[in-house]
Every structure is written in structure tokens, then in C-alpha cells.
DNA sequence: CATTTTTTGATCGTTTTTGCTCGTTTTACC
DNA sequence: GGTAAAACGAGCAAAAACGATCAAAAAATG
């Protein structure tokens, strides 16, 4: 394990959790705390992170990752959701996933797990490209400006060829009456396809999406098996979602 | 095990892991660390990697961050080639392009032009994603670790559905007798498909590729209409390529 | 087959990296 | 607000890696 390799691992860990602990890193990488502190110094020098007592935290999520993956509000919450999802995904699973920032957070945590990921989002594919364990299938299709998602008949046809253990759907709204929804028809169409091909459906969304309805409806709540969200979720809404038969996982932040 | 073969193996390892360890390579290739160090020196000289204490790391062609002043091999030349290609591509063209750093350089220069790009390289797609003018079609397929290319029957089928005005092919070797070639069979296969679907074929390659033959042959020279390269091209080789009916464009640097 | 050239492995002094210790600073807790 | 625990920075010695040099081995050449 050479220095640059450690740097890489530290940055990866940082992308996953947003905050890293010196002791933990020392154990994980098999070096002393002194070395970790020196590494963190070097990485701070290069602007990749900010030192804190006991560890370090990610610098403002603008440029912390390759290929300007769009980040946004509720980054901390999304990270927690991502970690929770990764912990729940079994080794070897075949996962279909849409684009979206919350899904991306989960994908970051899946690096290093041996799973098969089928996706129509090229930023998801890009994120997993360096991983040796993960097998990635890209649907193909016409690239939508800004959202990094592939749509159209090519995407549809490819998706139809796969059976998924799990569909990981990022949404812009989740509502008792109207189910899950998103902003554009093309994305909703892709999400619905994932759902029709999957054995189980997990929705990932930060708490701000609860109770909202976005213009393009994807599917009713009955199609969804599990919602992974953050502790900001309103207790009343949670109770009603659970009453509707949804398993709600609240990620500890 | 001869030197070139070791170079090949080292580059392979580097492509897979991004970072290599000297000791590990010595064991893997059955030679001493001194030899590995010399190999790494030679490869750094050619710009394929960056030496570090204990090993080396891949020069990431995307990494244009200020502190990593060192970029991939022949970057200046590739930029010049990219500019020349962009100037030659007519507005509205349908272009198929493979992956590879030289192609990427050209794609960067195509941003803002209203063209349709069909590609199996997700880094190419990523680069063009923010562009409002460019229309991007991604073939889909199975993602190759670290090379960002999609391969397999999905990619083949999608490519077969398009007619291209122009195929933009990045190669690792161009030779009078053996034609154009690349390092892996999968890439060669994809390149050959682009060629079969295209009206015209342009090869982009820096001068170091001239006269070389890589393991996986793509097509004979007769299939290629134009080579865009940099002024470093050997005059004798250029004369022979032109005698073989190839239009050689030398990009002013 | 002999000779020349290239390549490889080994050695040695030097530089970098790493882990440890010790006194100081920060954080957490009562 | 005071005290204990944890983390920090600096300095130092051991370990690992480096560059340079040289001789042996392998390959190419005539």
C-alpha cells in the first residue's frame, strides 16, 4: 500500500461519509495515526478536505468528486441515506437504478461491493467505472442535457432485457394518494420500467420529498416496498406511509 | 519475458488499478525492483504514468487540475489534433466516436457545435452532456473498468441502427501493412463497427502511434480516409501513408 | 564462434517515509 | 470552571525506496 493509494482510499471514504475519523482510517488502511495525520495534511494542502480534530471533513461539495457530479441541498442527509442503502443491499445483487443525487449518494457507498448495476444514468456509470468489483451495464439511449440520463427506445429495449433483484428509484415526490413522482415524463417513464422489471422496489428520498407530488407520476405507493429516508421525516407522514404498507427505513445521520 | 511485454503488463495493471506498487509488480512479473524502477522511469518518460515513491499512478487524462500539471502522454499534441478535427467537422454532422484520450481531446473542441454524436464511451458522453447544441446518443453495453467504454451485444446492436457521416477512431497503432490497431479486442471490435456504419473514416492519433502495431487489429489502411496527427510525424512515414492513398492532416501546434 | 551491445540484478550511500515519544493544545465531561 | 482524555505537532530513529554504479547474463551482431 503506497502513499497515493492511501490518498485515494481516504478521498473515497470522504466522498462516502463526508466526514472521516483518524483512528478509523488508521485501522482501515493499516498505518499509524501519525501517518494518517500527515496524509490528511497533504490532502488539505491540495484542497480536497478540511482538517478537524480527530479527522477531517469534505470541503464544500463543489469539486470533491470527479466529473462535476451535481450535488445539492441536503447533502448530509443524502450521504446518510446512501450509507443505509449500501448496508441493506446484499452482495451479488442485480440492481437497477435511475439518476438523481440521492441515488448517486447510494452508488458512491456501493463502490467495492460486488454487485451488478443496470442504469440509464451515465454519471452513475462514471462513478462505478473505477470499481473492480462492480459490474456495470448501461442501457444506452439519447442523452438528456443536464440530467445525465439516457432515454428513448434504446434505453427501454435494453431495460426490458434484464431482470432486477432490486430497483433503486430516486424521486422528487412521494405521497400517500399519488404515489411517487418526478419532474419530467422521460424520467418517470424510465423509473416505471425499472419497477416493472424488478423483484423489489426501494425508493430513496430525503425528507423534503415526503408529502410532495411532482408533475410526472411514476407509480402508486403499492408498487414500492421500501423507502429509505433521513430522520427529518415528519412522524405523521411516516406513520401514514407505514400504514399504507410501506417499510420506512430512517437512516441515522 | 521481454521488456515490451513487461511494459504492456504494467500498463494493463495501471489501467486496472490506477495505482501500482513497485514491489507488487516485481513479484507479479518475476523481475527485481531495480528493473521495475527502470521500467517505470521509461514509461514516465513516455507520459504513460507518474512515478511516486513506492510505485506509480496513472496519468488521468481528465484531471486538468492545476496541481497535477502533468497530464497524459502528448497532451499538447492531442489538443492541437482536437482543434484541427473540430475545424474540419461540418455543422450538423452525425459522428460516431470511440473512447481514447485523443478522441476526447477532439470532443472537447466540438462542444458548442451542433452535431449528433453516437458513442460507446461514457466519458465522451459526459463531456458533451452540458452542451445545448450537441445531441448525444450512447450505445449502451457492459462497462469496461477504467476505460469508460461500453462493449457487448447491446453496444453492437445499437451501433447497427445508425448511419454515420463520420467515424472518429482513436488508435494505438497505425501501420502501412497492418493498418490500424488498438490494445484490446473489445475496443477493436467497436471501432470496426463504427467504420462499417460510416460514410467516411477519420483516424486521430499522435505521431508516436505511427509505424506501431498494437495487438488487436481494427481494419486495413484502405478503410481509412483521413489521418489527423501532429507535426512530430516522421516525414518518411507520412510520405508512405499518403502514397497508400491516405489523406494526412498535420495539425499545427 | 567470438565480440559487442543491451539488459538485468546486486551493492552502497542518500533520501523519503513511517512509527514512536514527549510535551502541548484542544475537546469532552462533570 | 476545572480535570481527564484524546488529539496534535515536532523531533528522532528505523525502515523502505531511491539513484547511481558495476559486473554478470542474455541477446544481437558480424
GROMACS .gro file of N, CA, C and O (backbone and C1' of nucleotides) in nm, chain A residues 3 6 30-32 34-35 37-39 53, chain C residues 16-22 25-28:
model
  121
    3UNK      N    1   0.163   0.549  -0.073
    3UNK     CA    2   0.100   0.671  -0.026
    3UNK      C    3  -0.018   0.714  -0.112
    3UNK      O    4  -0.125   0.743  -0.061
    6UNK      N    5  -0.323   0.527  -0.051
    6UNK     CA    6  -0.392   0.570   0.072
    6UNK      C    7  -0.473   0.695   0.046
    6UNK      O    8  -0.588   0.707   0.089
   30UNK      N    9  -0.434   0.029   0.783
   30UNK     CA   10  -0.321  -0.043   0.841
   30UNK      C   11  -0.196   0.040   0.861
   30UNK      O   12  -0.085  -0.009   0.845
   31UNK      N   13  -0.213   0.167   0.893
   31UNK     CA   14  -0.098   0.250   0.923
   31UNK      C   15  -0.123   0.324   1.055
   31UNK      O   16  -0.233   0.319   1.109
   32UNK      N   17  -0.021   0.392   1.102
   32UNK     CA   18  -0.035   0.460   1.231
   32UNK      C   19  -0.112   0.590   1.217
   32UNK      O   20  -0.129   0.643   1.108
   34UNK      N   21  -0.015   0.875   1.316
   34UNK     CA   22   0.076   0.982   1.272
   34UNK      C   23   0.075   0.992   1.120
   34UNK      O   24   0.069   1.102   1.064
   35UNK      N   25   0.081   0.879   1.055
   35UNK     CA   26   0.081   0.878   0.908
   35UNK      C   27  -0.050   0.933   0.854
   35UNK      O   28  -0.050   1.013   0.760
   37UNK      N   29  -0.241   1.145   0.996
   37UNK     CA   30  -0.243   1.291   1.013
   37UNK      C   31  -0.161   1.360   0.905
   37UNK      O   32  -0.203   1.460   0.848
   38UNK      N   33  -0.045   1.301   0.874
   38UNK     CA   34   0.036   1.359   0.766
   38UNK      C   35  -0.038   1.354   0.632
   38UNK      O   36  -0.034   1.448   0.554
   39UNK      N   37  -0.106   1.242   0.608
   39UNK     CA   38  -0.182   1.229   0.483
   39UNK      C   39  -0.290   1.336   0.475
   39UNK      O   40  -0.308   1.400   0.372
   53UNK      N   41  -1.032   1.828   1.439
   53UNK     CA   42  -0.972   1.750   1.547
   53UNK      C   43  -1.029   1.609   1.542
   53UNK      O   44  -1.149   1.592   1.550
  522DT       P   45   1.431   1.391  -0.028
  522DT     O5'   46   1.319   1.283   0.007
  522DT     C5'   47   1.279   1.190  -0.093
  522DT     C4'   48   1.190   1.083  -0.031
  522DT     C3'   49   1.072   1.138   0.052
  522DT     O3'   50   0.954   1.078   0.001
  522DT     C1'   51   1.192   0.973   0.174
  523DT       P   52   0.811   1.122   0.056
  523DT     O5'   53   0.780   1.005   0.161
  523DT     C5'   54   0.788   0.870   0.118
  523DT     C4'   55   0.777   0.777   0.237
  523DT     C3'   56   0.659   0.807   0.331
  523DT     O3'   57   0.583   0.688   0.342
  523DT     C1'   58   0.860   0.775   0.453
  524DT       P   59   0.443   0.690   0.416
  524DT     O5'   60   0.476   0.623   0.556
  524DT     C5'   61   0.546   0.498   0.560
  524DT     C4'   62   0.590   0.469   0.701
  524DT     C3'   63   0.484   0.492   0.809
  524DT     O3'   64   0.461   0.370   0.877
  524DT     C1'   65   0.691   0.588   0.871
  525DG       P   66   0.330   0.351   0.966
  525DG     O5'   67   0.393   0.343   1.113
  525DG     C5'   68   0.493   0.247   1.141
  525DG     C4'   69   0.561   0.281   1.272
  525DG     C3'   70   0.467   0.308   1.389
  525DG     O3'   71   0.516   0.239   1.504
  525DG     C1'   72   0.613   0.490   1.361
  526DC       P   73   0.433   0.232   1.638
  526DC     O5'   74   0.521   0.313   1.741
  526DC     C5'   75   0.663   0.288   1.749
  526DC     C4'   76   0.729   0.399   1.825
  526DC     C3'   77   0.652   0.447   1.950
  526DC     O3'   78   0.730   0.427   2.066
  526DC     C1'   79   0.724   0.632   1.817
  527DT       P   80   0.666   0.450   2.211
  527DT     O5'   81   0.734   0.587   2.256
  527DT     C5'   82   0.873   0.611   2.227
  527DT     C4'   83   0.907   0.754   2.263
  527DT     C3'   84   0.838   0.806   2.390
  527DT     O3'   85   0.932   0.876   2.471
  527DT     C1'   86   0.791   0.950   2.208
  528DC       P   87   0.898   0.914   2.622
  528DC     O5'   88   0.879   1.072   2.615
  528DC     C5'   89   0.974   1.150   2.540
  528DC     C4'   90   0.923   1.293   2.530
  528DC     C3'   91   0.841   1.340   2.651
  528DC     O3'   92   0.875   1.473   2.683
  528DC     C1'   93   0.715   1.366   2.454
  531DT       P   94   0.062   2.508   2.443
  531DT     O5'   95  -0.068   2.454   2.367
  531DT     C5'   96  -0.062   2.431   2.225
  531DT     C4'   97  -0.190   2.363   2.181
  531DT     C3'   98  -0.320   2.435   2.221
  531DT     O3'   99  -0.402   2.447   2.105
  531DT     C1'  100  -0.330   2.208   2.283
  532DT       P  101  -0.532   2.541   2.111
  532DT     O5'  102  -0.650   2.435   2.102
  532DT     C5'  103  -0.650   2.340   1.995
  532DT     C4'  104  -0.741   2.224   2.030
  532DT     C3'  105  -0.886   2.263   2.064
  532DT     O3'  106  -0.972   2.202   1.970
  532DT     C1'  107  -0.799   2.103   2.217
  533DT       P  108  -1.129   2.237   1.971
  533DT     O5'  109  -1.193   2.113   2.049
  533DT     C5'  110  -1.166   1.981   2.004
  533DT     C4'  111  -1.219   1.880   2.103
  533DT     C3'  112  -1.364   1.903   2.146
  533DT     O3'  113  -1.437   1.783   2.123
  533DT     C1'  114  -1.225   1.868   2.335
  534DA       P  115  -1.594   1.777   2.151
  534DA     O5'  116  -1.602   1.697   2.288
  534DA     C5'  117  -1.521   1.580   2.305
  534DA     C4'  118  -1.546   1.521   2.443
  534DA     C3'  119  -1.690   1.530   2.491
  534DA     O3'  120  -1.725   1.409   2.558
  534DA     C1'  121  -1.547   1.644   2.643
   0.00000   0.00000   0.00000
